[in-house]
Coordinates of C-alpha atoms in Angstrom, one line a residue:
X1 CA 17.6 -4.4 26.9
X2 CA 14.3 -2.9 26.0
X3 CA 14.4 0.3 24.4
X4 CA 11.3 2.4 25.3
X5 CA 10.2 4.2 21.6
X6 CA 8.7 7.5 22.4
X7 CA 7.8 10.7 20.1
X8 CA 7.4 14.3 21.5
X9 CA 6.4 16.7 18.7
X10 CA 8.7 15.1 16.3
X11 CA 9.2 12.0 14.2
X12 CA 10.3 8.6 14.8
X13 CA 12.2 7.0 12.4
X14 CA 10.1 3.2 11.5
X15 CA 13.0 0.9 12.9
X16 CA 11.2 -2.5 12.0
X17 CA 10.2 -1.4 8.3
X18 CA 7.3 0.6 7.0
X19 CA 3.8 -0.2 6.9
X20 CA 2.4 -1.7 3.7
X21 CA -1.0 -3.9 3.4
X22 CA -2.0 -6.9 1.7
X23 CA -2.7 -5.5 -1.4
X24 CA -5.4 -7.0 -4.1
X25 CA -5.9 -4.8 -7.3
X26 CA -9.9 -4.8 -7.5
X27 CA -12.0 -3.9 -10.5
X28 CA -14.9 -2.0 -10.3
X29 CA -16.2 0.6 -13.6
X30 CA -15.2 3.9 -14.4
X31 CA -18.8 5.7 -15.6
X32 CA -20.3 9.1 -14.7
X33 CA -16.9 10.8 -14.4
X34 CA -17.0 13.6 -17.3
X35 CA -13.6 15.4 -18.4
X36 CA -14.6 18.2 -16.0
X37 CA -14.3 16.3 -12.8
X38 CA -10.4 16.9 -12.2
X39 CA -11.6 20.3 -11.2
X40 CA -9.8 23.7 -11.0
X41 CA -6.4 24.2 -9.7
X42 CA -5.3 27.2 -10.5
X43 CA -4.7 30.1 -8.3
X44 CA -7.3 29.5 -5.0
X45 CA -10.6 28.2 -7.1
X46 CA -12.1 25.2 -6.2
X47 CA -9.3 22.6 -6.0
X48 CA -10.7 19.1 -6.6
X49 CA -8.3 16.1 -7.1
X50 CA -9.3 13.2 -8.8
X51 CA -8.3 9.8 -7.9
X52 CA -8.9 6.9 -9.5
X53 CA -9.5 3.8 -6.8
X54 CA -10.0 0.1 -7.6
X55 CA -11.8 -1.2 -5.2
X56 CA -15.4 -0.9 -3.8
X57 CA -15.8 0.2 -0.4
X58 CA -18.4 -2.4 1.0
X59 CA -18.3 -0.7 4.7
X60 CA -16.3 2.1 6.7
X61 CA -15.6 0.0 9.7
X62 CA -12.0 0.5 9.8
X63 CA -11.4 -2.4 11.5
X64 CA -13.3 -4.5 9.1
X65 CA -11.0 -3.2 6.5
X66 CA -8.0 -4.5 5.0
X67 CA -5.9 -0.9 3.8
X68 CA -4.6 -2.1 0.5
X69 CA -7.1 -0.8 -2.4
X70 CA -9.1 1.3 0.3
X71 CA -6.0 3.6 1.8
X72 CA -7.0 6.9 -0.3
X73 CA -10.9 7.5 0.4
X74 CA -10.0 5.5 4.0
X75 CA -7.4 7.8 4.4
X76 CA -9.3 11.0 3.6
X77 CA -11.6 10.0 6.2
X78 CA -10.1 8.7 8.7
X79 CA -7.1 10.0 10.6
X80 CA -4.9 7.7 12.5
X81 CA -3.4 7.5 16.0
X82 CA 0.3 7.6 14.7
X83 CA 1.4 9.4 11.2
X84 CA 3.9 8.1 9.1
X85 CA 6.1 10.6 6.9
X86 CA 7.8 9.8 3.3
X87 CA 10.6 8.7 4.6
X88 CA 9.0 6.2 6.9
X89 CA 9.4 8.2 9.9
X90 CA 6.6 8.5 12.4
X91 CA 4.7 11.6 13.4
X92 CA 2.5 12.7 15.7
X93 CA -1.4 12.6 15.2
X94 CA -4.6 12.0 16.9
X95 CA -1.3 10.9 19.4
X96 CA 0.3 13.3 20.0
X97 CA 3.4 10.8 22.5
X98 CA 3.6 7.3 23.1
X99 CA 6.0 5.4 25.0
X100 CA 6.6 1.6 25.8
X101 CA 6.8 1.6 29.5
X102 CA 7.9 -1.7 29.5
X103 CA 7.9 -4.6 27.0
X104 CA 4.1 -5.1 27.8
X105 CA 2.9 -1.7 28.4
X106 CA 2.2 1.0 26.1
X107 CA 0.8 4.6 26.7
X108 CA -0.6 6.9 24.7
X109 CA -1.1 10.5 25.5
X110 CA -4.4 11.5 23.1
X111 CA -4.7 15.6 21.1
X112 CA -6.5 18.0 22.3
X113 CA -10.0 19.5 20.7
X114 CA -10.4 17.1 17.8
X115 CA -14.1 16.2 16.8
X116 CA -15.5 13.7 14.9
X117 CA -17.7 14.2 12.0
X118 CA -20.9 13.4 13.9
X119 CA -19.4 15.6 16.8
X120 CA -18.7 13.3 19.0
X121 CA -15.7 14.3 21.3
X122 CA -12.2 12.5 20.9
X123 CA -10.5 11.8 23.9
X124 CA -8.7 8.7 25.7
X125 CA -12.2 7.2 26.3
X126 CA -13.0 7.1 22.8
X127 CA -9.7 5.6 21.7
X128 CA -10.3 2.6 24.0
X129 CA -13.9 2.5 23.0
X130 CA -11.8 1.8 19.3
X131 CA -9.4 -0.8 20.5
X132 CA -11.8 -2.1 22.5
X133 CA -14.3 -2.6 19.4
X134 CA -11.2 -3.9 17.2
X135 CA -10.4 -6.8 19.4
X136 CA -13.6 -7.7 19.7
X137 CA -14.3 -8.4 16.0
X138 CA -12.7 -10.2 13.0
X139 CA -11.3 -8.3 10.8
X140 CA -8.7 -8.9 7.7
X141 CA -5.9 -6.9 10.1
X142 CA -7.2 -7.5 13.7
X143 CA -4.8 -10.1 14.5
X144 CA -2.5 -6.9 14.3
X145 CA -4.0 -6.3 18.1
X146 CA -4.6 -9.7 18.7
X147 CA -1.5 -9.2 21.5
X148 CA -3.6 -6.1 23.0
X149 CA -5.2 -7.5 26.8
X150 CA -7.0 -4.5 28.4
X151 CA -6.9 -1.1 27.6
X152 CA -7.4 1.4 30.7
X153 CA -8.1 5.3 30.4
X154 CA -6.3 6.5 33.0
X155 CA -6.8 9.8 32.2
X156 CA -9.1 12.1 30.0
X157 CA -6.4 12.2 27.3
X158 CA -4.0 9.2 28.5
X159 CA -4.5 5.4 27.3
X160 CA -2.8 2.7 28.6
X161 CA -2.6 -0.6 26.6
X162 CA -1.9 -3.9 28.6
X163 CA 0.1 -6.7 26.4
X164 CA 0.0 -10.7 26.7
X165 CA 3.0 -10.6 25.0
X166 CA 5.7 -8.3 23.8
X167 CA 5.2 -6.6 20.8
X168 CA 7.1 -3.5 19.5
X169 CA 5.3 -3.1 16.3
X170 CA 2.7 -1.1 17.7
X171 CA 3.6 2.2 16.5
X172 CA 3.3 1.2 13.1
X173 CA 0.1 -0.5 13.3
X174 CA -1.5 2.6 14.8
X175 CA 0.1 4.4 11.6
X176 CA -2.1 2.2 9.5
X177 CA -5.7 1.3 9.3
X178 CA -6.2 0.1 12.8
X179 CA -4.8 3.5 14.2
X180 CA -7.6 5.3 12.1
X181 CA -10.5 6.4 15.1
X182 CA -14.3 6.2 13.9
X183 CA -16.8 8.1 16.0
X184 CA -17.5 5.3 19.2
X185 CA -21.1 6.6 18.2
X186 CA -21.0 4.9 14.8
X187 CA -19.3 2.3 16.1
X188 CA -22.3 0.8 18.1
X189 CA -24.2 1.1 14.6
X190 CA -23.1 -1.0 11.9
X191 CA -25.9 -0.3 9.6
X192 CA -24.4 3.5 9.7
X193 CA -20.8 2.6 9.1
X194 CA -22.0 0.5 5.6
X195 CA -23.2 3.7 4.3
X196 CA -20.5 6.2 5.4
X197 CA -17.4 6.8 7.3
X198 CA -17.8 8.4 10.4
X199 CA -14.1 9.7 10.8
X200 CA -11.9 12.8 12.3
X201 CA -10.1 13.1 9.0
X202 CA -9.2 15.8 6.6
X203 CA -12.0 15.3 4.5
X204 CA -15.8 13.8 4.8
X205 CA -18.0 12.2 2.3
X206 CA -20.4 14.1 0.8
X207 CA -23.1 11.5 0.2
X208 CA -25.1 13.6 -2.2
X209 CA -22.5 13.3 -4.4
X210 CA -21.3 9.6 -4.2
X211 CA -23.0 6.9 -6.3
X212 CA -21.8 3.7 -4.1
X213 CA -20.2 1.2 -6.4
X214 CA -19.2 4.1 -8.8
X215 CA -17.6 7.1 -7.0
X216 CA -16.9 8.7 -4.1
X217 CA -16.5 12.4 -3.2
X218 CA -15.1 14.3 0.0
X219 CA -14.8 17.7 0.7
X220 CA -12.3 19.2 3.4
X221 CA -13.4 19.1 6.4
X222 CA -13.3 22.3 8.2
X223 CA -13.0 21.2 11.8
X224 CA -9.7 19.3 11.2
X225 CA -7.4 20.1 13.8
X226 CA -4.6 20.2 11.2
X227 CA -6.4 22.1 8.2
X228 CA -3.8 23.7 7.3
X229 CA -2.1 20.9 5.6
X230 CA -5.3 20.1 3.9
X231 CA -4.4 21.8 0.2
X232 CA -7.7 20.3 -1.8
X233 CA -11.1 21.6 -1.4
X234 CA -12.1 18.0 -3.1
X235 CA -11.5 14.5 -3.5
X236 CA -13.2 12.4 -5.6
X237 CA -12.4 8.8 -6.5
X238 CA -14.3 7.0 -9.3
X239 CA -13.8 3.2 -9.3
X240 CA -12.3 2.2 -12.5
X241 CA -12.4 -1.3 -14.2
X242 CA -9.0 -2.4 -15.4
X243 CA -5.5 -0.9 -16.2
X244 CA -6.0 -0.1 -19.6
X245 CA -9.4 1.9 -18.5
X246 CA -7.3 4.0 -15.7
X247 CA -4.5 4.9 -18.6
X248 CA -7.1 6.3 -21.0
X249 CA -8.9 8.3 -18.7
X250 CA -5.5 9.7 -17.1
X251 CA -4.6 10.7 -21.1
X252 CA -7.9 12.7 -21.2
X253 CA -7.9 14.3 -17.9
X254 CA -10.7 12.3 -16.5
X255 CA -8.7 11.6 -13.2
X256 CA -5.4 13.4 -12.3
X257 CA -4.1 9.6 -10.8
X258 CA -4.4 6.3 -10.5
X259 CA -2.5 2.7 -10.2
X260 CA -0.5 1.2 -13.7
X261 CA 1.5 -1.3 -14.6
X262 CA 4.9 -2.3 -15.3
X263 CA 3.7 -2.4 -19.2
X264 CA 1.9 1.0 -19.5
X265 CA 4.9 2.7 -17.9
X266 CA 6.1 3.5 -21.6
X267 CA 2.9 5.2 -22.2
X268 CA 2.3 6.7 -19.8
X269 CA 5.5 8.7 -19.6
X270 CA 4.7 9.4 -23.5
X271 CA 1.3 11.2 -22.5
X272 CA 3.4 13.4 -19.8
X273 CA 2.3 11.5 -16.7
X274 CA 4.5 11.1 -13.8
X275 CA 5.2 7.6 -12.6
X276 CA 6.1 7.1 -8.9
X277 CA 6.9 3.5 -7.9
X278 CA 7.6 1.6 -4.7
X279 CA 9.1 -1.9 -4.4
X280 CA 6.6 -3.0 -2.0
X281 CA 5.4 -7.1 -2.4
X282 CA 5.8 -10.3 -3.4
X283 CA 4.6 -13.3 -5.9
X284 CA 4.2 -16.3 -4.8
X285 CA 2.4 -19.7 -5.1
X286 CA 1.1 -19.7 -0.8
X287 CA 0.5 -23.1 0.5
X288 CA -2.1 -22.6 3.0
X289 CA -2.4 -26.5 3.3
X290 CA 1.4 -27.2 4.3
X291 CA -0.1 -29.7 7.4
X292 CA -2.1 -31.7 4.8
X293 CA -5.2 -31.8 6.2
X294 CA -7.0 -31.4 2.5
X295 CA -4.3 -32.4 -0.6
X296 CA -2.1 -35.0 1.5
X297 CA 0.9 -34.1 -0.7
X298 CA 1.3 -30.8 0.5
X299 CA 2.0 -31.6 4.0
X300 CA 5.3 -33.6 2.9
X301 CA 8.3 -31.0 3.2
X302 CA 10.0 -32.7 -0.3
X303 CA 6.5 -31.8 -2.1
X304 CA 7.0 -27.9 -1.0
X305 CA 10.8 -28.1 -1.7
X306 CA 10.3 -29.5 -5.5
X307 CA 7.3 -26.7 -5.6
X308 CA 10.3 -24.4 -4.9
X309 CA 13.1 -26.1 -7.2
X310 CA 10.5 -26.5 -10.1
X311 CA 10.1 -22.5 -10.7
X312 CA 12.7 -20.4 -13.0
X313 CA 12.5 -17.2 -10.7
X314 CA 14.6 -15.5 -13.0
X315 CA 11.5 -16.4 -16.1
X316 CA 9.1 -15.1 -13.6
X317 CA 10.4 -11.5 -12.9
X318 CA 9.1 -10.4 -16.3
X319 CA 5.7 -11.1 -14.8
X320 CA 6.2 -9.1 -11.4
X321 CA 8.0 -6.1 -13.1
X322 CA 11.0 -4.9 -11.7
X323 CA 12.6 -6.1 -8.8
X324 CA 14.3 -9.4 -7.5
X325 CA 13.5 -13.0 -7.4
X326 CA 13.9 -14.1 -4.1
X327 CA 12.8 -17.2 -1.3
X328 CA 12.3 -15.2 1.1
X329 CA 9.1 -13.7 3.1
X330 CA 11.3 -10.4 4.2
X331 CA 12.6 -8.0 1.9
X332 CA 15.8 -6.3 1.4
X333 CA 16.7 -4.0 4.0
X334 CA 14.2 -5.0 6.9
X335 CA 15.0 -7.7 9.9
X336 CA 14.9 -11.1 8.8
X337 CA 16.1 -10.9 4.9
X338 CA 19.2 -12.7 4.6
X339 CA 20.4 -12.6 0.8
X340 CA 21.9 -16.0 1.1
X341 CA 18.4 -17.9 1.2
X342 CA 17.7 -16.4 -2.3
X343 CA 20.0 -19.2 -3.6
X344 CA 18.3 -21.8 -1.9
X345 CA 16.3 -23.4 -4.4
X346 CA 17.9 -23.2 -7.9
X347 CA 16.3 -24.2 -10.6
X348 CA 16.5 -27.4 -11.3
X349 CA 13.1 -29.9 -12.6
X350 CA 15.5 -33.0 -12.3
X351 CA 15.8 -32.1 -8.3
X352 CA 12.4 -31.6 -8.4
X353 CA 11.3 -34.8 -10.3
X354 CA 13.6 -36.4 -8.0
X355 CA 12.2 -35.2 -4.6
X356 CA 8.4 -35.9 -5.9
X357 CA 9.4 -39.8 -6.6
X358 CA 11.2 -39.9 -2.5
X359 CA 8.1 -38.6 -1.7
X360 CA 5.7 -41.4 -3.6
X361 CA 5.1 -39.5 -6.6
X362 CA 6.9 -40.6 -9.2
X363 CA 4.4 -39.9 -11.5
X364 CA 4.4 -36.3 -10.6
X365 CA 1.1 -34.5 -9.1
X366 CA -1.7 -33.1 -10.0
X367 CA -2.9 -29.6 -8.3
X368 CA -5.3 -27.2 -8.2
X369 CA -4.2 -23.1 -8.1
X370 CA -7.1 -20.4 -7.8
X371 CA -6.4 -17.2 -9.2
X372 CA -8.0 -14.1 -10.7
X373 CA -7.9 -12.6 -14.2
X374 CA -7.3 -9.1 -12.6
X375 CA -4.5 -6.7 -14.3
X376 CA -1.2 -9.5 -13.8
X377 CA -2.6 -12.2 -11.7
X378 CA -3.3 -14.4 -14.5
X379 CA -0.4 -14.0 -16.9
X380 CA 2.1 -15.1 -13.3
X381 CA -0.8 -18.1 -12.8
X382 CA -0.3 -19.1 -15.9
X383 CA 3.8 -18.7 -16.1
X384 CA 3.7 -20.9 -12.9
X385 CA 1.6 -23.7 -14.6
X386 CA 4.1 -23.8 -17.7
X387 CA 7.3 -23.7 -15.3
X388 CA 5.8 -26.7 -12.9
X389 CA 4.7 -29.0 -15.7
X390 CA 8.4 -29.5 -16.7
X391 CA 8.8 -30.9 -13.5
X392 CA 5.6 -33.5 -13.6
X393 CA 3.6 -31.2 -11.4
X394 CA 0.5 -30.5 -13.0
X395 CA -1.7 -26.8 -12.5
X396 CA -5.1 -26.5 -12.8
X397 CA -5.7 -23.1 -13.1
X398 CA -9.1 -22.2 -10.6
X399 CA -10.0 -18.4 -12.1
X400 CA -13.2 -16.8 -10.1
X401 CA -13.9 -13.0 -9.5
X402 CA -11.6 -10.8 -7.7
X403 CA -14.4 -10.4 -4.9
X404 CA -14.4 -14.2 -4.9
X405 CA -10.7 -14.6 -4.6
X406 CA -10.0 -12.0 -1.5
X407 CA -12.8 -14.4 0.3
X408 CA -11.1 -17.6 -0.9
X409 CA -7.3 -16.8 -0.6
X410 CA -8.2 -16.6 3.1
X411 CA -10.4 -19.7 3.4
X412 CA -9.1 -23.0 4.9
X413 CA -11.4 -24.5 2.1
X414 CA -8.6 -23.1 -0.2
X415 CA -5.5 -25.1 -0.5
X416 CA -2.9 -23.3 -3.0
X417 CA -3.5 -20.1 -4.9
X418 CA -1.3 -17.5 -6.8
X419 CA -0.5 -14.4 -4.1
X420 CA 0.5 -11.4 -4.5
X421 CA 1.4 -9.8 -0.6
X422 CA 2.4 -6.6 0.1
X423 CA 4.7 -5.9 3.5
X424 CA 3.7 -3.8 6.5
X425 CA 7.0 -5.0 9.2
X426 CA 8.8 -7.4 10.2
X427 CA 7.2 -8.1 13.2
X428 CA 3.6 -7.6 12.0
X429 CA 4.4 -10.2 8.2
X430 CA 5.8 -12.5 10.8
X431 CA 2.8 -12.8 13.0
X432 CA 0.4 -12.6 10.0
X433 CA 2.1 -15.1 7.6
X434 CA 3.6 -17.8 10.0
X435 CA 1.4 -18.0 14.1
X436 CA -1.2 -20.2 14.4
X437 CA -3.7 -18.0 14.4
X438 CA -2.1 -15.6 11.4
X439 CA -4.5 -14.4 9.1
X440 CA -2.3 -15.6 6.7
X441 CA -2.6 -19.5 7.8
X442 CA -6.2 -20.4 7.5
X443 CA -5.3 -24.1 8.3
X444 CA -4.1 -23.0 11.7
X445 CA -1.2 -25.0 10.6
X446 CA 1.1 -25.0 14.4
X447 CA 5.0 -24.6 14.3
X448 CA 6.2 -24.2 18.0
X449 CA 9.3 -23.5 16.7
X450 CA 8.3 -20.3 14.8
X451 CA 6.3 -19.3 17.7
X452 CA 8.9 -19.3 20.0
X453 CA 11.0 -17.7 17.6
X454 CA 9.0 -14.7 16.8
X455 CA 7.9 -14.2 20.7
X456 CA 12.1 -14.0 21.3
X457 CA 12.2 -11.1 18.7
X458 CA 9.3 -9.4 19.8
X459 CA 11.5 -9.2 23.6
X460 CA 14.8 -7.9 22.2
X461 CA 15.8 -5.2 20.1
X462 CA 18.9 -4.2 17.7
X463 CA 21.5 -7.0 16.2
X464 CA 19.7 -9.9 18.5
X465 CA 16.2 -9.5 17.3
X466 CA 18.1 -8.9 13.8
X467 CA 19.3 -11.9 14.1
X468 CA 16.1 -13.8 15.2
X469 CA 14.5 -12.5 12.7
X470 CA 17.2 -14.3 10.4
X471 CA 16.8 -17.6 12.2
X472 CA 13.1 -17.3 11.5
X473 CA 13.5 -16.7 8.1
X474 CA 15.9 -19.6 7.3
X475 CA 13.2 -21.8 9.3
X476 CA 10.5 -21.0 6.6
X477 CA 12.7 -21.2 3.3
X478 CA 13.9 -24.8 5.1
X479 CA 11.1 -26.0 5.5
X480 CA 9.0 -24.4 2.2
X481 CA 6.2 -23.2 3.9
X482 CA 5.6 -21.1 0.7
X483 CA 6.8 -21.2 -3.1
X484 CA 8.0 -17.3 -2.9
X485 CA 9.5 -16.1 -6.8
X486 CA 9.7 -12.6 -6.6
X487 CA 9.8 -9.0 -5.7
X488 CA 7.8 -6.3 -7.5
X489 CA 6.9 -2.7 -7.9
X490 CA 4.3 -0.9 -7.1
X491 CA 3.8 2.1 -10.2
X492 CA 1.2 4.7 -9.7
X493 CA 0.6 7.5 -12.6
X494 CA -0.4 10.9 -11.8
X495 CA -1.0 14.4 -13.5
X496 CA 1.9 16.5 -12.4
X497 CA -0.1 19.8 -13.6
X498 CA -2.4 19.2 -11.4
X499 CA -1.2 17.7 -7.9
X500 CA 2.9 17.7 -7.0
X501 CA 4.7 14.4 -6.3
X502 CA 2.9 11.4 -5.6
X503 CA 5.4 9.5 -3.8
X504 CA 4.9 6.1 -1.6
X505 CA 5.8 5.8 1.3
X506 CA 8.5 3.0 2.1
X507 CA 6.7 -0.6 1.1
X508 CA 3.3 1.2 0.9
X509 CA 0.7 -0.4 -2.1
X510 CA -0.4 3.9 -2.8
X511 CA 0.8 7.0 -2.1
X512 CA -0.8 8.5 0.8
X513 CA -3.4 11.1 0.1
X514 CA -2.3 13.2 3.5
X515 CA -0.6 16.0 2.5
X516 CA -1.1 16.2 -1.2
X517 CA -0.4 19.5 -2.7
X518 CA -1.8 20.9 -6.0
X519 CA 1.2 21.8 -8.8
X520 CA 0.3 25.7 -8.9

């Protein structure tokens, strides 16, 4: 039985897991950013919060936009149909209810008196300009929608969304980047939306004081229609190079917080940071070529199983931080895990060595891995290589920029590669990673099986789409369709003098900037 999901006011509790995004750490420089740019807290001056952010923002078209490295400034533009709370529950906000009607209908009633920042009015007609614009373009999340038909105002604050197929994940997209509104003004100019966002959020970006590739600055937006929760008069994020970079300038106060790593935890607990962390991804080596088409070998199912018996996942932790070594595309505590599968493919070389030889390769293989030298990436790449050479299969480490690897990892010109992915649902991973037309399969490698599968679970609810879920999951690890090793944390440092806790929402790859308060 379907279970219309409806919230009135209140929250919703996230029943299919909280959002998270496929996460790549980017590098950009930390420069300009003197020790004064944290800004004043204290008792009602000018309270500025400073952020450090990893990633250049190329454009503002949220739907052009993968979250990951862009959720602060994207956040503090941008406010999204659907708000999600640190518990994972959902609230309402630029929706104020929705409902499934049925399994293929879902409404949307739309807030009162919100403006963009260009004024433009928001209403029903300019949240199906939105959706309208997002399935209409290819985008790093748009398959997210790609189950969205037709979208009908049917009145001035009411939305209906028509479905091809069932799909009760909705909610929790709209809570992420494809629920963030842009003006349908600035939508019609792309030229506009490179420059700057053209949001309802809390804050907006003060262009006279953003250098583009170096740092970005908002101030609160006065108009928003929840300012009261807005507690910072100013955000700025400067884009900062590597770990080691962020840690120094979080010791002298240059930014109040900022991503670390498993290995600066020590120190950065010694220089009186906080550390908030969220177990939210996993490592793996992704076969996008499991049909074949490009390395032959990878399209045999004994190849992907002696990829998957020929790594110590126990070794490998140490390189992911804490967490778990796992099989598994699903994580603890969501539809689909089922801890059993974790055992599925000890390790063993022998069983490996022997599996290569039934599959004509008894003089092992030879591959080719692309990675980037960014923060982690290459010490796992290069653990992997040293683990599958005891088995006879041979790594070529492919390094290249981390602009050039978010292009490639994506590519069907891109067989294998070192992945780091961070969940958003159940329902969402398992139409991204495994469909057809995933995002996550490049190769448009087909598995009717899976298909059917995941359109079952999208149609039920409770223990039997639990359950489906688990039969999906045992399909993948079966058949290999990726070498998964392990789960990791997320850590993120932050001043606690200036700005109170930082914490992550469930799975998340940052903590949300929405609601920040300062310490005094």
């Amino acid at each position: 039985m379907w279970t219309a999901q409806r919230a009135q006011g209140g929250v919703m509790r996230v029943q299919l897991t909280a959002v998270g995004l496929v996460t790549v750490m980017a590098a950009g420089g930390l420069t300009a950013c003197g020790s004064s740019s944290s800004g004043d807290t204290s008792g009602g001056g000018n309270r500025t919060l400073t952020l450090g952010t990893t990633t250049v923002v190329s454009q503002w078209d949220p739907y052009q936009n993968d979250w990951g490295p862009f959720l602060q400034p994207q956040q503090a533009a941008y406010d999204s149909l659907v708000h999600r709370n640190p518990d994972g529950s959902f609230a309402p906000g630029l929706a104020t209810k929705w409902r499934y009607a049925d399994p293929s209908t879902f409404d949307m009633t739309i807030r009162h008196g919100v403006t963009f920042s260009d004024g433009t009015k928001l209403d029903a007609a300019a949240v199906k300009a939105n959706l309208d614009h997002g399935t209409s373009v290819q985008g790093p999340r748009t398959d997210e929608i790609a189950a969205i038909s037709k979208v009908t105002v049917t009145a001035p604050d009411q939305v209906r969304i028509k479905l091809s197929r069932p799909d009760p994940s909705l909610p929790l997209v709209f809570s992420a980047v494809l629920g963030q509104m842009a003006s349908p003004k600035a939508l019609k100019d792309p030229a506009l939306l490179k420059k700057k966002p053209v949001g309802a959020g809390p804050y907006t970006l003060d262009t006279a004081a953003t250098t583009p590739g170096d740092k970005y600055t908002f101030v609160k937006n006065p108009k928003y229609w929840d300012a009261k929760s807005v507690k910072f008069d100013k955000l700025v994020f400067p884009i900062i190079q590597d770990s080691t970079a962020s840690l120094n300038a979080l010791r002298s106060g240059q930014i109040d917080g900022a991503i670390g790593t498993l290995d600066d935890v020590p120190a950065a607990k010694a220089a009186g940071l906080a550390v908030s962390s969220s177990l939210s991804y996993f490592t793996a080596l992704n076969i996008n070529d499991r049909s074949g088409r490009q390395v032959k070998a990878l399209g045999d199912v004994r190849v992907r199983r002696a990829l998957n018996y020929a790594v110590d996942r126990e070794a490998l932790q140490a390189t992911a931080g804490e967490g778990q070594p796992t099989t598994q595309i699903f994580p603890p505590g969501q539809p689909g895990y089922v801890k059993a599968l974790d055992k599925a493919y000890p390790y063993s070389p022998a069983k490996a060595k022997k599996l290569l030889a039934q599959a004509g390769y008894p003089n092992g293989i030879d591959l080719t891995v692309t990675n980037t030298a960014v923060l982690f990436f290459d010490r796992y790449g290069q653990a992997l290589a040293q683990q599958l050479k005891k088995s006879g299969i041979r790594i070529k480490i492919h390094n290249v920029s981390l602009p050039q690897y978010q292009a490639m990892r994506l590519s069907d010109k891109n067989p294998l590669y070192a992945w780091f992915y961070n969940w958003i649902g159940t329902p969402i991973d398992a139409n991204r990673l495994l469909r057809k037309n995933g995002q996550y399969n490049p190769y448009r490698v087909d598995n009717p099986k899976l298909d059917k599968l995941i359109d079952k679970a999208a149609a039920e609810t409770g223990a039997r789409q639990r359950a489906t879920y688990e039969e999906i999951s045992k399909e993948v690890v079966d058949q290999a369709l990726f070498v998964v090793t392990n789960i990791g944390k997320t850590y993120y440092f932050y001043n606690p003098k200036k700005v109170k806790e930082m914490n992550y929402v469930p799975l998340e790859s940052l903590p949300f900037v929405r609601g920040l308060e300062p310490a005094s």
